[in-house]
Coordinates of C-alpha atoms in Angstrom, one line a residue:
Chain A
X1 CA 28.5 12.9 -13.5
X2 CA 25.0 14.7 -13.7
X3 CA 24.6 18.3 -13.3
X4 CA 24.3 18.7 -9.6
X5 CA 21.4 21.2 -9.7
X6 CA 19.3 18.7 -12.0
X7 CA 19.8 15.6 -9.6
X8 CA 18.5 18.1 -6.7
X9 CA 16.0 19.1 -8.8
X10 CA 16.8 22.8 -8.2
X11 CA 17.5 25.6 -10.6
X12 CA 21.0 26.7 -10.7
X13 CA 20.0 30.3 -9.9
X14 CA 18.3 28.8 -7.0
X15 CA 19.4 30.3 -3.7
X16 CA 21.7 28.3 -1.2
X17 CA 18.6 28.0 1.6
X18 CA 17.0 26.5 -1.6
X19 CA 19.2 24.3 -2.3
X20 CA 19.8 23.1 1.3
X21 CA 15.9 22.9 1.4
X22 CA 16.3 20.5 -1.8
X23 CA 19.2 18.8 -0.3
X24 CA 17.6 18.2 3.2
X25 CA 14.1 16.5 1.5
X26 CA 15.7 13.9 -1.0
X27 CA 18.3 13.1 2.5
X28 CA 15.1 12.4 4.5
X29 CA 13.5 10.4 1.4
X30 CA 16.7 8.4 0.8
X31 CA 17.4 8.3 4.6
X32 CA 18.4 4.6 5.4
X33 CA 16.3 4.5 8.3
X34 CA 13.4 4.4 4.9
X35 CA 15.5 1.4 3.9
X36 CA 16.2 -1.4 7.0
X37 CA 16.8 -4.9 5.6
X38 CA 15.0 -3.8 2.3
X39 CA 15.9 -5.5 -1.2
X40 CA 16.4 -2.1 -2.7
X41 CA 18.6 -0.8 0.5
X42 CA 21.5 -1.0 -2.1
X43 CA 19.5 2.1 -4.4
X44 CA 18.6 4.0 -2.0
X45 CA 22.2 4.4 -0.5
X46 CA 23.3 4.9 -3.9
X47 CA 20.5 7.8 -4.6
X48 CA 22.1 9.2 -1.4
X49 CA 25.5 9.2 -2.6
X50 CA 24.4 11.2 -5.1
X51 CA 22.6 13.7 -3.6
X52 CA 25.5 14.1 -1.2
X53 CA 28.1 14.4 -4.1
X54 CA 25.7 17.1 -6.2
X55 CA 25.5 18.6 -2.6
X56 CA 28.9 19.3 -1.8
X57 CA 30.1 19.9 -5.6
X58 CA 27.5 22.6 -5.6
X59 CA 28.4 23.8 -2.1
X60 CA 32.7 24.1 -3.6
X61 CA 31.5 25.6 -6.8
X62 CA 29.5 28.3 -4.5
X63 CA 32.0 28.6 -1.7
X64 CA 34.3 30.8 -3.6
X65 CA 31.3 33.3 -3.3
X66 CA 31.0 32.7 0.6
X67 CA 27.7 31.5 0.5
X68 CA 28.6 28.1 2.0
X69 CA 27.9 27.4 5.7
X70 CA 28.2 23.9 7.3
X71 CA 27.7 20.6 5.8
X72 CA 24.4 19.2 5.9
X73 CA 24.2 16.7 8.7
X74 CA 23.7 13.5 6.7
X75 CA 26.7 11.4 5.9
X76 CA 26.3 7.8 3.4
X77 CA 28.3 6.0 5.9
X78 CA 26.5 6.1 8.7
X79 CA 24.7 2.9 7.6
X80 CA 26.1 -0.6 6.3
X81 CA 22.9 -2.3 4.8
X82 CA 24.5 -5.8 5.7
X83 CA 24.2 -8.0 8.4
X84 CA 27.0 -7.6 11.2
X85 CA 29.1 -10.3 12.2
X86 CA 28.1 -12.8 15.2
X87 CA 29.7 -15.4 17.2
X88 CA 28.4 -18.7 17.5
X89 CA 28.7 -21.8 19.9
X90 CA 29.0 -24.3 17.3
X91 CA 32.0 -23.5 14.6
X92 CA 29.9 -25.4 11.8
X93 CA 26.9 -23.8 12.0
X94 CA 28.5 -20.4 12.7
X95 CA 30.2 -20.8 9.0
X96 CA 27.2 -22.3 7.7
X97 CA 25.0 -19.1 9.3
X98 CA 27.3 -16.8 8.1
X99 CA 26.9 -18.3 4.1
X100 CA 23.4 -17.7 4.8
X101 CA 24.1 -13.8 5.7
X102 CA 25.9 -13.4 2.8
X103 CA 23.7 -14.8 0.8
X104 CA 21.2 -13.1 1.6
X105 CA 23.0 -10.0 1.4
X106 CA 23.7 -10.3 -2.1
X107 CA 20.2 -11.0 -3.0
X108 CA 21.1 -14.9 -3.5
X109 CA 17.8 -15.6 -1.8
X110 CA 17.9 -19.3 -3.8
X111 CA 21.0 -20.1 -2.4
X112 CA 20.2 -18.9 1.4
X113 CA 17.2 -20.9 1.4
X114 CA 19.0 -24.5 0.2
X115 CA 21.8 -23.4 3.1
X116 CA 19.0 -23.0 5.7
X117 CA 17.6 -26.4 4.9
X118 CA 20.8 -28.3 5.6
X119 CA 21.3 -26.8 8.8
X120 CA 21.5 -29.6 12.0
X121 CA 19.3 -27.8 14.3
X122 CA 16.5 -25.1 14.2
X123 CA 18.1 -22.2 16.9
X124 CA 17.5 -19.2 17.4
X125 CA 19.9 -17.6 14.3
X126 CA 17.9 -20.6 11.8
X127 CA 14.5 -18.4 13.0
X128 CA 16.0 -15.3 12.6
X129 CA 17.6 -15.8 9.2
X130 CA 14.4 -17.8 7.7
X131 CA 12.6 -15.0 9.1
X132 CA 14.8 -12.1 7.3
X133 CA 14.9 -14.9 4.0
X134 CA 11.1 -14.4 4.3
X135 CA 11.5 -10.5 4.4
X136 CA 13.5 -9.8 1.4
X137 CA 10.6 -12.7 -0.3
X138 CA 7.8 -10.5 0.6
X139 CA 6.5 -12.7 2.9
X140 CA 6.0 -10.7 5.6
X141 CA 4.2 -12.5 7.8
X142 CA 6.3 -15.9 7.8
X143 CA 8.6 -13.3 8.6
X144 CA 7.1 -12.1 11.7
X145 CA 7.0 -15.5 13.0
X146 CA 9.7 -17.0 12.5
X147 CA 11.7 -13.7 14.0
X148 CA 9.1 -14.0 17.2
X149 CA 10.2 -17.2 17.5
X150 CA 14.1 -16.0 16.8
X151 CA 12.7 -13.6 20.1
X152 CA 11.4 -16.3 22.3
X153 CA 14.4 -18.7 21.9
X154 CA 16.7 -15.9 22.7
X155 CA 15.2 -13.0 24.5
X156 CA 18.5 -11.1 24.9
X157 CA 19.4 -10.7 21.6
X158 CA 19.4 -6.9 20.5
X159 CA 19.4 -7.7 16.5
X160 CA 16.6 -9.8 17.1
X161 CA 14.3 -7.8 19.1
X162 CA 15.2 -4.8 16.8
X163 CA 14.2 -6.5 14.1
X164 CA 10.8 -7.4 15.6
X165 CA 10.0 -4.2 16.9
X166 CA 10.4 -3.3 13.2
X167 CA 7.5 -5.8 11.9
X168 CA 5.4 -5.3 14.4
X169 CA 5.4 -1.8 13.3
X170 CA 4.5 -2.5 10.0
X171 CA 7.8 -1.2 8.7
X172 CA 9.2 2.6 7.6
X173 CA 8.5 4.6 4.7
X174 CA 9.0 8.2 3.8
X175 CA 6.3 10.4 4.0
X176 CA 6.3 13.0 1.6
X177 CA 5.1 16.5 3.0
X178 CA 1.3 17.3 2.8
X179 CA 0.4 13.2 3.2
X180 CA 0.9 13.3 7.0
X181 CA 0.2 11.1 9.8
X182 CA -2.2 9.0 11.8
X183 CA -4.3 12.5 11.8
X184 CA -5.0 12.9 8.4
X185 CA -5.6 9.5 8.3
X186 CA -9.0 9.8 10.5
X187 CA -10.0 12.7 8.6
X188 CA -10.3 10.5 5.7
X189 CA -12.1 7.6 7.4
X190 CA -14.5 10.3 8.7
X191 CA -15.0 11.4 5.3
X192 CA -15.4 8.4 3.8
X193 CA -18.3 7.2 6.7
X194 CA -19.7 11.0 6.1
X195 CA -20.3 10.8 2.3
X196 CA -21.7 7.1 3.3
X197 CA -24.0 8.5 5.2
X198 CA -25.6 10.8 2.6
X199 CA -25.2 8.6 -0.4
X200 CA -27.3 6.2 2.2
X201 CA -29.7 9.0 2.6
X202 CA -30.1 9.4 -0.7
X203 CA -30.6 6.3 -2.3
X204 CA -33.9 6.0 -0.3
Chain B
X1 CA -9.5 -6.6 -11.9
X2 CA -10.8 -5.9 -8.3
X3 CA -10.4 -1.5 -9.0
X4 CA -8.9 -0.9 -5.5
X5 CA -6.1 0.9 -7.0
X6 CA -8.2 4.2 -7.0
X7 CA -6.7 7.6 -5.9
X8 CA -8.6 9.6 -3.1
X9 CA -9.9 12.4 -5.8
X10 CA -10.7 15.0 -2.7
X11 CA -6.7 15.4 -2.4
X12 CA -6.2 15.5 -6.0
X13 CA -5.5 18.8 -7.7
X14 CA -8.2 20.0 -10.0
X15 CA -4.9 19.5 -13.1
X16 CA -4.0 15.9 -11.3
X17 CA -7.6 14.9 -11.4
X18 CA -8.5 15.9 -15.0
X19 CA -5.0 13.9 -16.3
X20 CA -5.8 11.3 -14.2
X21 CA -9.6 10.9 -15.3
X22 CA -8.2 11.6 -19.2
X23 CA -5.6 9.0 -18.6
X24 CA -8.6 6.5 -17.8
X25 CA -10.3 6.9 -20.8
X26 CA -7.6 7.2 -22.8
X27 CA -6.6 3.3 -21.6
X28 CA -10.4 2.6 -22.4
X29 CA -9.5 3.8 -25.9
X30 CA -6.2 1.7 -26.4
X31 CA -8.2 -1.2 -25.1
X32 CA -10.5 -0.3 -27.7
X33 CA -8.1 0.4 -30.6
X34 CA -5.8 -3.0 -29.7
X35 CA -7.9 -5.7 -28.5
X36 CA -11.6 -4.3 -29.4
X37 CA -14.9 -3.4 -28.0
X38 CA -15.2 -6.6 -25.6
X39 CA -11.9 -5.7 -23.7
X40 CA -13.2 -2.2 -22.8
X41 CA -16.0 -4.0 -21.1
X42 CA -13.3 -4.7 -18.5
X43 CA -12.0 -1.9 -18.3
X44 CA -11.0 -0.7 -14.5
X45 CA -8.7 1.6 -12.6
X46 CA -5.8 -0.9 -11.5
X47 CA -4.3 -0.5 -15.0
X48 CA -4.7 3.1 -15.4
X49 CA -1.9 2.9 -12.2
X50 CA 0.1 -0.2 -14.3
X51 CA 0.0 3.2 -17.6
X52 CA 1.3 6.0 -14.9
X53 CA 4.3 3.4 -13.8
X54 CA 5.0 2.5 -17.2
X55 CA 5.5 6.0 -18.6
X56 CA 6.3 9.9 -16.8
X57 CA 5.8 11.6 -20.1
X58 CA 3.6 14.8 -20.3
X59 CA -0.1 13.0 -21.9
X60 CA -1.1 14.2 -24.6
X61 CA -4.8 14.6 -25.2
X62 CA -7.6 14.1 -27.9
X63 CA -11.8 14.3 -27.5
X64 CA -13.4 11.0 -28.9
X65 CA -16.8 9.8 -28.6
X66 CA -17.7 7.7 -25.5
X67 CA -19.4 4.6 -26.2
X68 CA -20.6 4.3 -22.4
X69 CA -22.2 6.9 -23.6
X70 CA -23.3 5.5 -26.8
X71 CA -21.1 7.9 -28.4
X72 CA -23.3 10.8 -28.1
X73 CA -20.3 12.2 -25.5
X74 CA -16.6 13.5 -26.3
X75 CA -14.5 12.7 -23.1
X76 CA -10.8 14.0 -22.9
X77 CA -8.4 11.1 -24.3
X78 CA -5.0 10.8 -23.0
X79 CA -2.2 9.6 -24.9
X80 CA 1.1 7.9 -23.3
X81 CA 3.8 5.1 -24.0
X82 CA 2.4 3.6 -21.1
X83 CA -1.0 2.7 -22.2
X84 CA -0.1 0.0 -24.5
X85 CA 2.0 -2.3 -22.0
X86 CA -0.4 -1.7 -19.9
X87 CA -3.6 -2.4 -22.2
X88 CA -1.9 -5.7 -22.9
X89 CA -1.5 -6.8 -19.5
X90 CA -5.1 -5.8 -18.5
X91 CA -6.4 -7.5 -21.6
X92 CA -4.4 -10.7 -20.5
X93 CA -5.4 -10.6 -17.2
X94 CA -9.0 -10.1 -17.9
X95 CA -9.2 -13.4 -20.2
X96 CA -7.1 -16.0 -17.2
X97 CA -9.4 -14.8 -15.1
X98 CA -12.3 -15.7 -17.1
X99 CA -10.9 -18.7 -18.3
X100 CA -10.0 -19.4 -14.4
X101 CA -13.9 -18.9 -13.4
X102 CA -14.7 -21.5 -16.0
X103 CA -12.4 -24.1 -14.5
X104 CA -13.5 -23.4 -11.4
X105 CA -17.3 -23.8 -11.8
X106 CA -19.7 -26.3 -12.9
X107 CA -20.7 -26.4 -16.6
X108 CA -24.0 -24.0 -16.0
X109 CA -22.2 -21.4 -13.4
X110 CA -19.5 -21.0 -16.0
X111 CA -21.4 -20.8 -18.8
X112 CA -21.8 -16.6 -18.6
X113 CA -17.7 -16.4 -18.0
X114 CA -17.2 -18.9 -20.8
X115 CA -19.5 -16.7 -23.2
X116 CA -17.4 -13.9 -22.1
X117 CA -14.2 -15.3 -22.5
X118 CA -14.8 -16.5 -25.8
X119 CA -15.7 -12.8 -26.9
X120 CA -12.7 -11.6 -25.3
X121 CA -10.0 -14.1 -26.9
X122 CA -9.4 -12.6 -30.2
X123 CA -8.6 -9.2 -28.1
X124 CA -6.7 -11.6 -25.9
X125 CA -4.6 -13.2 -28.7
X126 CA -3.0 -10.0 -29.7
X127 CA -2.3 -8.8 -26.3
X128 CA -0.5 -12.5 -25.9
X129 CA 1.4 -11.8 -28.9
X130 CA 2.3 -8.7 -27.5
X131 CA 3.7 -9.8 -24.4
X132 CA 4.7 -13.6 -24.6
X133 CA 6.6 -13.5 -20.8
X134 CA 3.9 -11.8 -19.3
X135 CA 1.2 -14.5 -20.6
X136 CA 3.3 -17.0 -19.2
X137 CA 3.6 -15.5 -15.9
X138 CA 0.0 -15.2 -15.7
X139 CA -1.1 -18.8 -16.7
X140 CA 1.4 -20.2 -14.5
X141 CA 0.5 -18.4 -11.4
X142 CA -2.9 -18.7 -11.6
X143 CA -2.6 -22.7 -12.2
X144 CA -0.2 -22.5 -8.8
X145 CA -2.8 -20.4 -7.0
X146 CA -5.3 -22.7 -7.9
X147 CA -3.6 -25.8 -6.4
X148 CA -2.7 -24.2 -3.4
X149 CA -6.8 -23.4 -2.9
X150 CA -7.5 -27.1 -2.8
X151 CA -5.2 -27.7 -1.0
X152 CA -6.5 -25.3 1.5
X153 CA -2.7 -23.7 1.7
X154 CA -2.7 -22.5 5.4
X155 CA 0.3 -19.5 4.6
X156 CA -1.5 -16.5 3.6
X157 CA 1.9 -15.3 2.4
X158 CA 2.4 -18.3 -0.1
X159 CA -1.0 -18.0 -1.8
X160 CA -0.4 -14.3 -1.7
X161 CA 2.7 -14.7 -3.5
X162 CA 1.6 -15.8 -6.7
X163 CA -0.7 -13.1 -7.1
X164 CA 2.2 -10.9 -6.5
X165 CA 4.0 -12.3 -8.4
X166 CA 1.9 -12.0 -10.9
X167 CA 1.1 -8.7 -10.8
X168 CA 5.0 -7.9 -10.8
X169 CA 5.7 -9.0 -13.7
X170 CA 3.2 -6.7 -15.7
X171 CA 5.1 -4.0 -16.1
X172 CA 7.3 -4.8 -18.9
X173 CA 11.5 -5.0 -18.0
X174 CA 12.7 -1.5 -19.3
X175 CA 16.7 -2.5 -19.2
X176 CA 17.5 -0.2 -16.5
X177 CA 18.0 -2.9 -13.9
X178 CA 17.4 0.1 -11.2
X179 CA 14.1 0.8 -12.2
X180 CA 12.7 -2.8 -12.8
X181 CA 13.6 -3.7 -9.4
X182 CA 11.6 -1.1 -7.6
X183 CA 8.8 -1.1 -10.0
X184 CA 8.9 -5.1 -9.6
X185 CA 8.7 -4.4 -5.4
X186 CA 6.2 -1.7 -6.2
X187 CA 4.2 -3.5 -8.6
X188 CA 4.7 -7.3 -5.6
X189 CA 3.7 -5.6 -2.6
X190 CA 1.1 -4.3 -4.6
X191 CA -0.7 -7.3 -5.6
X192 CA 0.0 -8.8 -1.7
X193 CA -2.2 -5.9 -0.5
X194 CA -4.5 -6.5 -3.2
X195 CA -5.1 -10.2 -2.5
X196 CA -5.2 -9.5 0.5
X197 CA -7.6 -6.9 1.2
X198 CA -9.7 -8.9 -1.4
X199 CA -10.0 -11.6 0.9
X200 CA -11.0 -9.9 4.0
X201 CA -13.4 -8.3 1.7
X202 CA -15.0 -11.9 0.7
X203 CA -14.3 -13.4 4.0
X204 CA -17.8 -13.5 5.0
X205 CA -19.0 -14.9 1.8
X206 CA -16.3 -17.8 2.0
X207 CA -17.4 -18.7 5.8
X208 CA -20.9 -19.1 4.6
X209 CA -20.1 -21.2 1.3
X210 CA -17.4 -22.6 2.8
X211 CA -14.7 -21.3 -0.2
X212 CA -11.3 -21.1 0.2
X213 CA -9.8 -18.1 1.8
X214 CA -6.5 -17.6 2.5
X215 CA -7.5 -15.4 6.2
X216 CA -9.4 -18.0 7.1
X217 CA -6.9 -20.5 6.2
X218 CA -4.5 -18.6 7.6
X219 CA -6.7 -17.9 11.1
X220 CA -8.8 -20.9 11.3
X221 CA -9.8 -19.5 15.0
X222 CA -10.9 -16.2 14.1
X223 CA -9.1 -13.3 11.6
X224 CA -6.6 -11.2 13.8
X225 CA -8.1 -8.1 12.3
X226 CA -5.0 -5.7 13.9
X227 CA -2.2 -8.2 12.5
X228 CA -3.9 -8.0 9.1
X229 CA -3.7 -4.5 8.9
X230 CA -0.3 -4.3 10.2
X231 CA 0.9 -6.8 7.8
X232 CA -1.1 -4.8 5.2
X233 CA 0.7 -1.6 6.3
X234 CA 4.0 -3.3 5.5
X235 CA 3.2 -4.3 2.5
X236 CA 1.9 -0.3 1.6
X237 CA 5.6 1.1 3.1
X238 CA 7.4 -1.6 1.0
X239 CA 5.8 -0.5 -2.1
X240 CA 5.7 2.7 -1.2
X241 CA 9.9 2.9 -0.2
X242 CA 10.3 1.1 -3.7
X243 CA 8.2 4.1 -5.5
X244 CA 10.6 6.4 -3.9
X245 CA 13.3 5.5 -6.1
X246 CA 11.5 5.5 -9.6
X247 CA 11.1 8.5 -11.3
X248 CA 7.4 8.8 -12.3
X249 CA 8.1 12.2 -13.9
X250 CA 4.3 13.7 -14.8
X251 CA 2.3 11.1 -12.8
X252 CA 4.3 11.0 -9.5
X253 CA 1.9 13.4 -7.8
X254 CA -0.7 10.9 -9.0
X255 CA 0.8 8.0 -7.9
X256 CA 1.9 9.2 -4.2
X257 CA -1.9 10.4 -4.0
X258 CA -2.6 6.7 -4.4
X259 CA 0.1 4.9 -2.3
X260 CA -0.5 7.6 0.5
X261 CA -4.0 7.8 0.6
X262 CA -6.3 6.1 -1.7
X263 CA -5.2 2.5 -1.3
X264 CA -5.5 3.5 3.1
X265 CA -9.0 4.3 2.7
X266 CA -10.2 1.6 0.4
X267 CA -8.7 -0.4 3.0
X268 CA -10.1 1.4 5.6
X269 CA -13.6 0.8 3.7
X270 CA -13.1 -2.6 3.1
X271 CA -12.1 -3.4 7.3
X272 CA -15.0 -1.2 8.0
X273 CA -17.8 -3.4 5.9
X274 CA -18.6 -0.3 3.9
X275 CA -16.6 -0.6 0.4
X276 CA -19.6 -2.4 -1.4
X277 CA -22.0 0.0 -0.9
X278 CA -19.4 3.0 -2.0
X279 CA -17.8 1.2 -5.0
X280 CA -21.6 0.9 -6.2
X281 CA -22.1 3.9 -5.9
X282 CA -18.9 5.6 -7.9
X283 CA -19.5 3.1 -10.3
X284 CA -22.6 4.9 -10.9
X285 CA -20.8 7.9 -11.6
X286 CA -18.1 8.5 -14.1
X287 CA -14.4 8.9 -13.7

């Protein structure tokens, strides 16, 4: 395994706030809310493994000094970056919607598609797995309709309108500190318009 | 290219923004050096991001005459693994698109990217045998690109996928599976935003001549200017969530700066009408 301290990117000597500082910034950058339904989910739970092994091996080589207090709050298995399980009406195209999950799941994105395409009828589920098909593609916005559409045909279904809420968000990244939010953002279109406005006055 | 990829330099440390301008030139020179003076003409900042992926090593840094400035300048050089890959792939690029132009206009229109492309192809020749895959790529996705124009493609998302796809395969595979996936998300949802954004910026052109563009395509009633930029978003937190997981060593700083707020405000110019006018004028200036 790798030195603890190096994959926290902390000193040894470092104290244990800083290391729990260290420890509580990768969590939030690996954090699998970051990573819902994206190709490289499988990474970023594995970046958070490690973080949470160097963690604790760092927090048992330190507890003999009594420095330790408390875990730190995130745990890998909170999340499972698969699809869950569903029941269907029809037993064939339950099997043949669940191929397509697992499929897609392992990154089989060729095979998913060809499965889709045999399918009897277009429901609901077809929508919503074309739509997430389109997702892991890139594609975002065959995506978003096709998972609309997933919405309309069935209104009450949670994964759906979770997963809609998500694109019409534009998705979740992590923000490091010091590149903030919507704020920051108008500053920077007010800057931009304000060194328009002299370069205008200027060039005259 | 189309030099989007551009960092907001207020936010840049005063260290991040000297590398970063050395790092420029220093691609200008290994343009120079490996495919000669022609390929620097087309020299732009979208590759100097491609160098900072490709390598996280410390630059290091040598003063050589400027020919912009008719060599009577030294400028800083920076020196990195990076710049060769991404030299190549700029060099590449540079000459398909030329050669793309040609096919695309009559004999007199094309005559000025013909000229140009036929001063660029002994530059482009070495950079092809350089990188056989990436040639490929790049010749094959720009022939599909070009079929789905005439045929007025109405998915944004499928014409936009070949320029991603294109641009994801220039950084070269390293072996560490890990790392070419998320530079190969970085690098596609890169080039989605690019073509993108590029296409709202000519959308007014194309309504007048009638051109193909994949918005209007896309939107034949009217661009949804809010779904654009939400789609646009996605794309940014994709590549951004994939740069998350490389480890961009001496550059990362660099590149966040990019992803976080250069690329938002060149969009945020381009939506807003104004990123002619302000690319003219830091043209004018120097990096």
């Amino acid at each position: 395994m790798n030195d603890p301290y190096s994959v926290l990117g902390v000193k040894p000597d470092a104290s244990d706030d800083e290391i729990k500082r260290a420890y509580r910034d990768l969590a939030r950058k690996y954090h699998p809310d970051n990573y819902q339904n994206n190709p490289l989910a499988d990474l970023a739970e594995e970046k958070m493994k490690e973080i949470n092994e160097a963690y604790d091996t760092i927090n048992k080589m330190r507890s003999g000094g009594g420095g330790y207090s408390g875990g730190g709050g995130y745990s890998g298995g909170g999340y499972q970056g698969s699809y869950h399980h569903q029941q269907y009406n029809s037993s064939q195209s339950a099997s043949l919607y669940n191929q397509v999950r697992q499929a897609i799941n392992m990154n089989d994105l060729g095979r998913a598609e060809q499965l889709l395409r045999t399918a009897p009828t277009q429901d609901a589920e077809w929508h919503f797995l074309t739509g997430s098909l389109a997702y892991r593609k890139g594609w975002l916005d065959e995506a978003l309709q096709h998972i609309q559409t997933a919405c309309n045909m069935a209104p009450s279904n949670a994964e759906y309108r979770q997963a809609l809420l998500m694109m019409r968000q534009g998705g979740q990244a992590y923000r490091p500190y010091g590149y903030g939010n919507s704020p920051d953002a108008c500053d920077l279109c007010t800057a931009c318009m304000c060194l328009n406005c002299m370069c205008g006055g200027c060039g005259n | 290219m189309f030099g989007y990829v551009r960092p907001w330099r207020d936010e840049l440390k005063v260290c991040q923004d000297r590398d970063y301008q050395a790092l420029y030139c220093g691609l200008c020179r290994t343009l120079g050096r490996r495919h000669g003076l022609v390929a620097r003409m087309f020299l732009n900042y979208d590759f100097t991001f491609l160098a900072m992926l490709l390598d996280g090593g410390r630059p290091e840094t040598t003063r050589e005459r400027c020919p912009a400035w008719l060599w009577c300048r030294k400028k800083t050089c920076a020196a990195t693994a990076g710049l060769d890959g991404a030299a190549d792939a700029a060099t590449i690029l540079s000459y398909w698109k030329l050669r793309d132009t040609v096919a695309d206009s009559s004999f007199w229109r094309g005559l000025p990217a013909r000229f140009l492309s036929r001063l660029l192809r002994r530059g482009y020749r070495k950079a092809a045998a350089a990188r056989p895959v990436f040639d490929g790529t790049v010749r094959d996705c720009l022939e599909e690109l070009t079929a789905l124009e005439k045929d007025n493609c109405p998915s944004m998302d499928r014409t936009a996928d070949t320029f991603a796809r294109l641009l994801a395969a220039a950084a070269p595979p390293t072996g560490e599976a890990a790392r070419d996936r998320a530079t190969e998300q970085l690098l596609y949802h890169l080039g989605r935003w690019i073509y993108l954004v590029d296409a709202w910026d000519d959308l007014e052109a194309d309504q007048k001549t009638g051109a193909y563009n994949p918005i209007l395509a896309r939107f034949p009633a009217g661009a949804d200017r809010d779904y654009l930029r939400t789609t646009l978003r996605h794309s940014l937190n994709l590549a951004r969530s994939a740069m998350a997981l490389l480890e961009l060593g001496h550059w990362e700083a660099t590149v966040e700066n990019i992803l976080y707020l250069g690329l938002p405000a060149v969009e945020e110019l381009v939506f807003t009408g104004r990123w002619k006018a302000v690319n003219h004028r830091d043209r004018r200036q120097d990096p």
